[in-house]
Amino acid sequence: MTTALAPSSALSAADRCDRCGAQAYVRVTLTSGGELLFCAHHGREHSEKLRNIAITIHDETGRLEPTSTVAAEEER
Ligand SMILES: [Zn+2]
């Protein structure tokens, strides 16, 4: 696991999920040099694949309220 937690790279409300436009809580730095942003929902959905192509996965989903898991289930 190569999760980076550098304070300087913290995600802000301006960072949006590439898939759905929700606020991003996961930033993935790819081996190709690119970056992907995901909300908690999509970060979790793609985490298996991302682990194979990412250098670092910056995960701030821990900042979310525990109750948000209920909302994520209703979302689909
Ligand atoms: Zn999303």
mmCIF file of N, CA and C and ligand atoms in Angstrom:
data_model
loop_
_atom_site.group_PDB
_atom_site.id
_atom_site.type_symbol
_atom_site.label_atom_id
_atom_site.label_comp_id
_atom_site.label_asym_id
_atom_site.label_seq_id
_atom_site.Cartn_x
_atom_site.Cartn_y
_atom_site.Cartn_z
ATOM 1 N N MET A 1 0.855 -1.204 0.000
ATOM 2 C CA MET A 1 0.000 0.000 0.000
ATOM 3 C C MET A 1 0.886 1.248 0.000
ATOM 4 N N THR A 2 0.638 2.135 -0.954
ATOM 5 C CA THR A 2 1.469 3.326 -1.071
ATOM 6 C C THR A 2 0.648 4.592 -0.911
ATOM 7 N N THR A 3 -0.268 4.600 0.025
ATOM 8 C CA THR A 3 -1.101 5.776 0.247
ATOM 9 C C THR A 3 -0.264 6.937 0.787
ATOM 10 N N ALA A 4 -0.301 8.056 0.087
ATOM 11 C CA ALA A 4 0.436 9.242 0.497
ATOM 12 C C ALA A 4 -0.486 10.200 1.234
ATOM 13 N N LEU A 5 -0.003 10.762 2.296
ATOM 14 C CA LEU A 5 -0.837 11.679 3.065
ATOM 15 C C LEU A 5 -0.110 13.002 3.297
ATOM 16 N N ALA A 6 0.462 13.549 2.241
ATOM 17 C CA ALA A 6 1.144 14.830 2.354
ATOM 18 C C ALA A 6 0.134 15.954 2.528
ATOM 19 N N PRO A 7 0.279 16.768 3.565
ATOM 20 C CA PRO A 7 -0.687 17.840 3.841
ATOM 21 C C PRO A 7 -0.809 18.832 2.697
ATOM 22 N N SER A 8 0.286 19.027 1.952
ATOM 23 C CA SER A 8 0.291 20.024 0.878
ATOM 24 C C SER A 8 -0.605 19.623 -0.280
ATOM 25 N N SER A 9 -0.910 18.338 -0.389
ATOM 26 C CA SER A 9 -1.719 17.877 -1.512
ATOM 27 C C SER A 9 -3.163 17.597 -1.101
ATOM 28 N N ALA A 10 -3.598 18.226 -0.025
ATOM 29 C CA ALA A 10 -4.959 18.004 0.451
ATOM 30 C C ALA A 10 -5.984 18.410 -0.606
ATOM 31 N N LEU A 11 -7.027 17.668 -0.669
ATOM 32 C CA LEU A 11 -8.091 17.960 -1.626
ATOM 33 C C LEU A 11 -8.979 19.078 -1.095
ATOM 34 N N SER A 12 -9.531 19.865 -2.009
ATOM 35 C CA SER A 12 -10.424 20.952 -1.613
ATOM 36 C C SER A 12 -11.797 20.739 -2.224
ATOM 37 N N ALA A 13 -12.716 21.617 -1.868
ATOM 38 C CA ALA A 13 -14.083 21.524 -2.391
ATOM 39 C C ALA A 13 -14.127 21.783 -3.891
ATOM 40 N N ALA A 14 -13.050 22.367 -4.430
ATOM 41 C CA ALA A 14 -12.994 22.652 -5.862
ATOM 42 C C ALA A 14 -12.622 21.425 -6.678
ATOM 43 N N ASP A 15 -12.100 20.398 -6.006
ATOM 44 C CA ASP A 15 -11.743 19.158 -6.691
ATOM 45 C C ASP A 15 -12.988 18.311 -6.871
ATOM 46 N N ARG A 16 -13.210 17.885 -8.113
ATOM 47 C CA ARG A 16 -14.445 17.167 -8.450
ATOM 48 C C ARG A 16 -14.156 15.782 -9.009
ATOM 49 N N CYS A 17 -15.043 14.853 -8.711
ATOM 50 C CA CYS A 17 -14.940 13.493 -9.218
ATOM 51 C C CYS A 17 -15.004 13.494 -10.742
ATOM 52 N N ASP A 18 -14.088 12.745 -11.382
ATOM 53 C CA ASP A 18 -14.060 12.662 -12.841
ATOM 54 C C ASP A 18 -15.277 11.937 -13.395
ATOM 55 N N ARG A 19 -15.934 11.162 -12.585
ATOM 56 C CA ARG A 19 -17.047 10.336 -13.063
ATOM 57 C C ARG A 19 -18.401 11.024 -12.898
ATOM 58 N N CYS A 20 -18.625 11.673 -11.754
ATOM 59 C CA CYS A 20 -19.969 12.170 -11.481
ATOM 60 C C CYS A 20 -20.005 13.644 -11.080
ATOM 61 N N GLY A 21 -18.844 14.286 -10.873
ATOM 62 C CA GLY A 21 -18.851 15.706 -10.557
ATOM 63 C C GLY A 21 -19.064 16.030 -9.088
ATOM 64 N N ALA A 22 -19.205 15.007 -8.260
ATOM 65 C CA ALA A 22 -19.321 15.249 -6.819
ATOM 66 C C ALA A 22 -17.965 15.670 -6.254
ATOM 67 N N GLN A 23 -17.944 16.186 -5.033
ATOM 68 C CA GLN A 23 -16.675 16.580 -4.433
ATOM 69 C C GLN A 23 -15.743 15.383 -4.325
ATOM 70 N N ALA A 24 -14.483 15.605 -4.713
ATOM 71 C CA ALA A 24 -13.514 14.511 -4.734
ATOM 72 C C ALA A 24 -12.886 14.305 -3.363
ATOM 73 N N TYR A 25 -12.746 13.053 -2.979
ATOM 74 C CA TYR A 25 -12.074 12.701 -1.732
ATOM 75 C C TYR A 25 -10.899 11.765 -1.973
ATOM 76 N N VAL A 26 -10.706 11.359 -3.218
ATOM 77 C CA VAL A 26 -9.614 10.449 -3.555
ATOM 78 C C VAL A 26 -8.864 11.004 -4.761
ATOM 79 N N ARG A 27 -7.549 11.177 -4.627
ATOM 80 C CA ARG A 27 -6.737 11.577 -5.768
ATOM 81 C C ARG A 27 -5.766 10.449 -6.083
ATOM 82 N N VAL A 28 -5.779 10.010 -7.340
ATOM 83 C CA VAL A 28 -4.940 8.908 -7.772
ATOM 84 C C VAL A 28 -3.880 9.435 -8.726
ATOM 85 N N THR A 29 -2.617 9.227 -8.395
ATOM 86 C CA THR A 29 -1.526 9.574 -9.294
ATOM 87 C C THR A 29 -1.116 8.318 -10.036
ATOM 88 N N LEU A 30 -1.216 8.376 -11.357
ATOM 89 C CA LEU A 30 -0.978 7.198 -12.185
ATOM 90 C C LEU A 30 0.492 7.027 -12.522
ATOM 91 N N THR A 31 0.875 5.806 -12.852
ATOM 92 C CA THR A 31 2.251 5.528 -13.268
ATOM 93 C C THR A 31 2.600 6.291 -14.543
ATOM 94 N N SER A 32 1.579 6.643 -15.332
ATOM 95 C CA SER A 32 1.793 7.390 -16.573
ATOM 96 C C SER A 32 2.030 8.872 -16.313
ATOM 97 N N GLY A 33 1.828 9.310 -15.058
ATOM 98 C CA GLY A 33 2.039 10.714 -14.715
ATOM 99 C C GLY A 33 0.748 11.501 -14.606
ATOM 100 N N GLY A 34 -0.353 10.925 -15.043
ATOM 101 C CA GLY A 34 -1.635 11.598 -14.957
ATOM 102 C C GLY A 34 -2.238 11.532 -13.574
ATOM 103 N N GLU A 35 -3.341 12.232 -13.420
ATOM 104 C CA GLU A 35 -4.044 12.236 -12.140
ATOM 105 C C GLU A 35 -5.527 11.997 -12.355
ATOM 106 N N LEU A 36 -6.138 11.275 -11.418
ATOM 107 C CA LEU A 36 -7.574 11.067 -11.462
ATOM 108 C C LEU A 36 -8.161 11.483 -10.115
ATOM 109 N N LEU A 37 -9.356 12.059 -10.169
ATOM 110 C CA LEU A 37 -10.047 12.436 -8.937
ATOM 111 C C LEU A 37 -11.355 11.660 -8.846
ATOM 112 N N PHE A 38 -11.642 11.169 -7.661
ATOM 113 C CA PHE A 38 -12.884 10.427 -7.457
ATOM 114 C C PHE A 38 -13.558 10.853 -6.160
ATOM 115 N N CYS A 39 -14.867 10.809 -6.159
ATOM 116 C CA CYS A 39 -15.600 10.947 -4.910
ATOM 117 C C CYS A 39 -15.411 9.664 -4.105
ATOM 118 N N ALA A 40 -15.913 9.639 -2.878
ATOM 119 C CA ALA A 40 -15.745 8.454 -2.033
ATOM 120 C C ALA A 40 -16.373 7.229 -2.686
ATOM 121 N N HIS A 41 -17.534 7.433 -3.290
ATOM 122 C CA HIS A 41 -18.272 6.346 -3.921
ATOM 123 C C HIS A 41 -17.472 5.705 -5.047
ATOM 124 N N HIS A 42 -16.989 6.542 -5.995
ATOM 125 C CA HIS A 42 -16.269 6.002 -7.142
ATOM 126 C C HIS A 42 -14.850 5.578 -6.778
ATOM 127 N N GLY A 43 -14.249 6.226 -5.797
ATOM 128 C CA GLY A 43 -12.930 5.810 -5.333
ATOM 129 C C GLY A 43 -12.974 4.385 -4.823
ATOM 130 N N ARG A 44 -14.052 4.072 -4.112
ATOM 131 C CA ARG A 44 -14.219 2.720 -3.575
ATOM 132 C C ARG A 44 -14.518 1.739 -4.708
ATOM 133 N N GLU A 45 -15.349 2.189 -5.641
ATOM 134 C CA GLU A 45 -15.767 1.325 -6.749
ATOM 135 C C GLU A 45 -14.584 0.895 -7.613
ATOM 136 N N HIS A 46 -13.620 1.813 -7.808
ATOM 137 C CA HIS A 46 -12.500 1.539 -8.709
ATOM 138 C C HIS A 46 -11.215 1.176 -7.980
ATOM 139 N N SER A 47 -11.262 1.091 -6.657
ATOM 140 C CA SER A 47 -10.031 0.942 -5.879
ATOM 141 C C SER A 47 -9.223 -0.286 -6.285
ATOM 142 N N GLU A 48 -9.885 -1.377 -6.624
ATOM 143 C CA GLU A 48 -9.172 -2.603 -7.007
ATOM 144 C C GLU A 48 -8.311 -2.375 -8.239
ATOM 145 N N LYS A 49 -8.909 -1.785 -9.285
ATOM 146 C CA LYS A 49 -8.184 -1.532 -10.533
ATOM 147 C C LYS A 49 -7.114 -0.478 -10.341
ATOM 148 N N LEU A 50 -7.454 0.568 -9.592
ATOM 149 C CA LEU A 50 -6.540 1.693 -9.425
ATOM 150 C C LEU A 50 -5.244 1.270 -8.758
ATOM 151 N N ARG A 51 -5.335 0.326 -7.863
ATOM 152 C CA ARG A 51 -4.148 -0.124 -7.136
ATOM 153 C C ARG A 51 -3.088 -0.672 -8.098
ATOM 154 N N ASN A 52 -3.533 -1.163 -9.249
ATOM 155 C CA ASN A 52 -2.601 -1.745 -10.223
ATOM 156 C C ASN A 52 -1.926 -0.704 -11.099
ATOM 157 N N ILE A 53 -2.546 0.474 -11.249
ATOM 158 C CA ILE A 53 -2.025 1.474 -12.187
ATOM 159 C C ILE A 53 -1.580 2.748 -11.489
ATOM 160 N N ALA A 54 -1.728 2.818 -10.170
ATOM 161 C CA ALA A 54 -1.419 4.047 -9.454
ATOM 162 C C ALA A 54 -0.067 3.997 -8.764
ATOM 163 N N ILE A 55 0.596 5.158 -8.719
ATOM 164 C CA ILE A 55 1.798 5.294 -7.902
ATOM 165 C C ILE A 55 1.366 5.563 -6.468
ATOM 166 N N THR A 56 0.480 6.548 -6.322
ATOM 167 C CA THR A 56 -0.034 6.883 -4.989
ATOM 168 C C THR A 56 -1.546 7.062 -5.049
ATOM 169 N N ILE A 57 -2.207 6.698 -3.975
ATOM 170 C CA ILE A 57 -3.643 6.944 -3.832
ATOM 171 C C ILE A 57 -3.839 7.785 -2.579
ATOM 172 N N HIS A 58 -4.220 9.033 -2.789
ATOM 173 C CA HIS A 58 -4.431 9.959 -1.677
ATOM 174 C C HIS A 58 -5.905 9.882 -1.295
ATOM 175 N N ASP A 59 -6.177 9.295 -0.152
ATOM 176 C CA ASP A 59 -7.560 8.971 0.232
ATOM 177 C C ASP A 59 -7.988 9.807 1.431
ATOM 178 N N GLU A 60 -8.968 10.669 1.214
ATOM 179 C CA GLU A 60 -9.482 11.501 2.310
ATOM 180 C C GLU A 60 -10.909 11.110 2.670
ATOM 181 N N THR A 61 -11.321 9.937 2.279
ATOM 182 C CA THR A 61 -12.699 9.517 2.570
ATOM 183 C C THR A 61 -12.943 9.409 4.068
ATOM 184 N N GLY A 62 -11.861 9.337 4.853
ATOM 185 C CA GLY A 62 -11.990 9.285 6.300
ATOM 186 C C GLY A 62 -12.577 10.561 6.884
ATOM 187 N N ARG A 63 -12.558 11.647 6.084
ATOM 188 C CA ARG A 63 -13.112 12.912 6.547
ATOM 189 C C ARG A 63 -14.628 12.917 6.492
ATOM 190 N N LEU A 64 -15.190 11.979 5.747
ATOM 191 C CA LEU A 64 -16.645 11.922 5.589
ATOM 192 C C LEU A 64 -17.307 11.424 6.868
ATOM 193 N N GLU A 65 -18.534 11.872 7.072
ATOM 194 C CA GLU A 65 -19.305 11.387 8.217
ATOM 195 C C GLU A 65 -19.636 9.907 7.994
ATOM 196 N N PRO A 66 -19.639 9.118 9.046
ATOM 197 C CA PRO A 66 -19.988 7.697 8.926
ATOM 198 C C PRO A 66 -21.372 7.488 8.322
ATOM 199 N N THR A 67 -22.269 8.422 8.515
ATOM 200 C CA THR A 67 -23.638 8.283 8.007
ATOM 201 C C THR A 67 -23.692 8.376 6.484
ATOM 202 N N SER A 68 -22.607 8.872 5.848
ATOM 203 C CA SER A 68 -22.632 9.068 4.407
ATOM 204 C C SER A 68 -22.678 7.747 3.648
ATOM 205 N N THR A 69 -22.310 6.659 4.291
ATOM 206 C CA THR A 69 -22.383 5.367 3.624
ATOM 207 C C THR A 69 -23.830 5.009 3.299
ATOM 208 N N VAL A 70 -24.744 5.483 4.124
ATOM 209 C CA VAL A 70 -26.167 5.260 3.874
ATOM 210 C C VAL A 70 -26.580 6.014 2.609
ATOM 211 N N ALA A 71 -26.128 7.253 2.501
ATOM 212 C CA ALA A 71 -26.461 8.077 1.342
ATOM 213 C C ALA A 71 -25.901 7.462 0.065
ATOM 214 N N ALA A 72 -24.690 6.893 0.150
ATOM 215 C CA ALA A 72 -24.069 6.296 -1.027
ATOM 216 C C ALA A 72 -24.863 5.101 -1.526
ATOM 217 N N GLU A 73 -25.464 4.377 -0.638
ATOM 218 C CA GLU A 73 -26.266 3.234 -1.061
ATOM 219 C C GLU A 73 -27.556 3.668 -1.723
ATOM 220 N N GLU A 74 -28.133 4.737 -1.213
ATOM 221 C CA GLU A 74 -29.360 5.273 -1.822
ATOM 222 C C GLU A 74 -29.091 5.867 -3.182
ATOM 223 N N GLU A 75 -27.838 6.318 -3.378
ATOM 224 C CA GLU A 75 -27.437 6.993 -4.604
ATOM 225 C C GLU A 75 -27.621 6.111 -5.848
ATOM 226 N N ARG A 76 -27.342 4.857 -5.721
ATOM 227 C CA ARG A 76 -27.400 3.984 -6.887
ATOM 228 C C ARG A 76 -28.837 3.632 -7.159
HETATM 229 ZN ZN ZN B 1 -18.131 10.036 -8.329
#
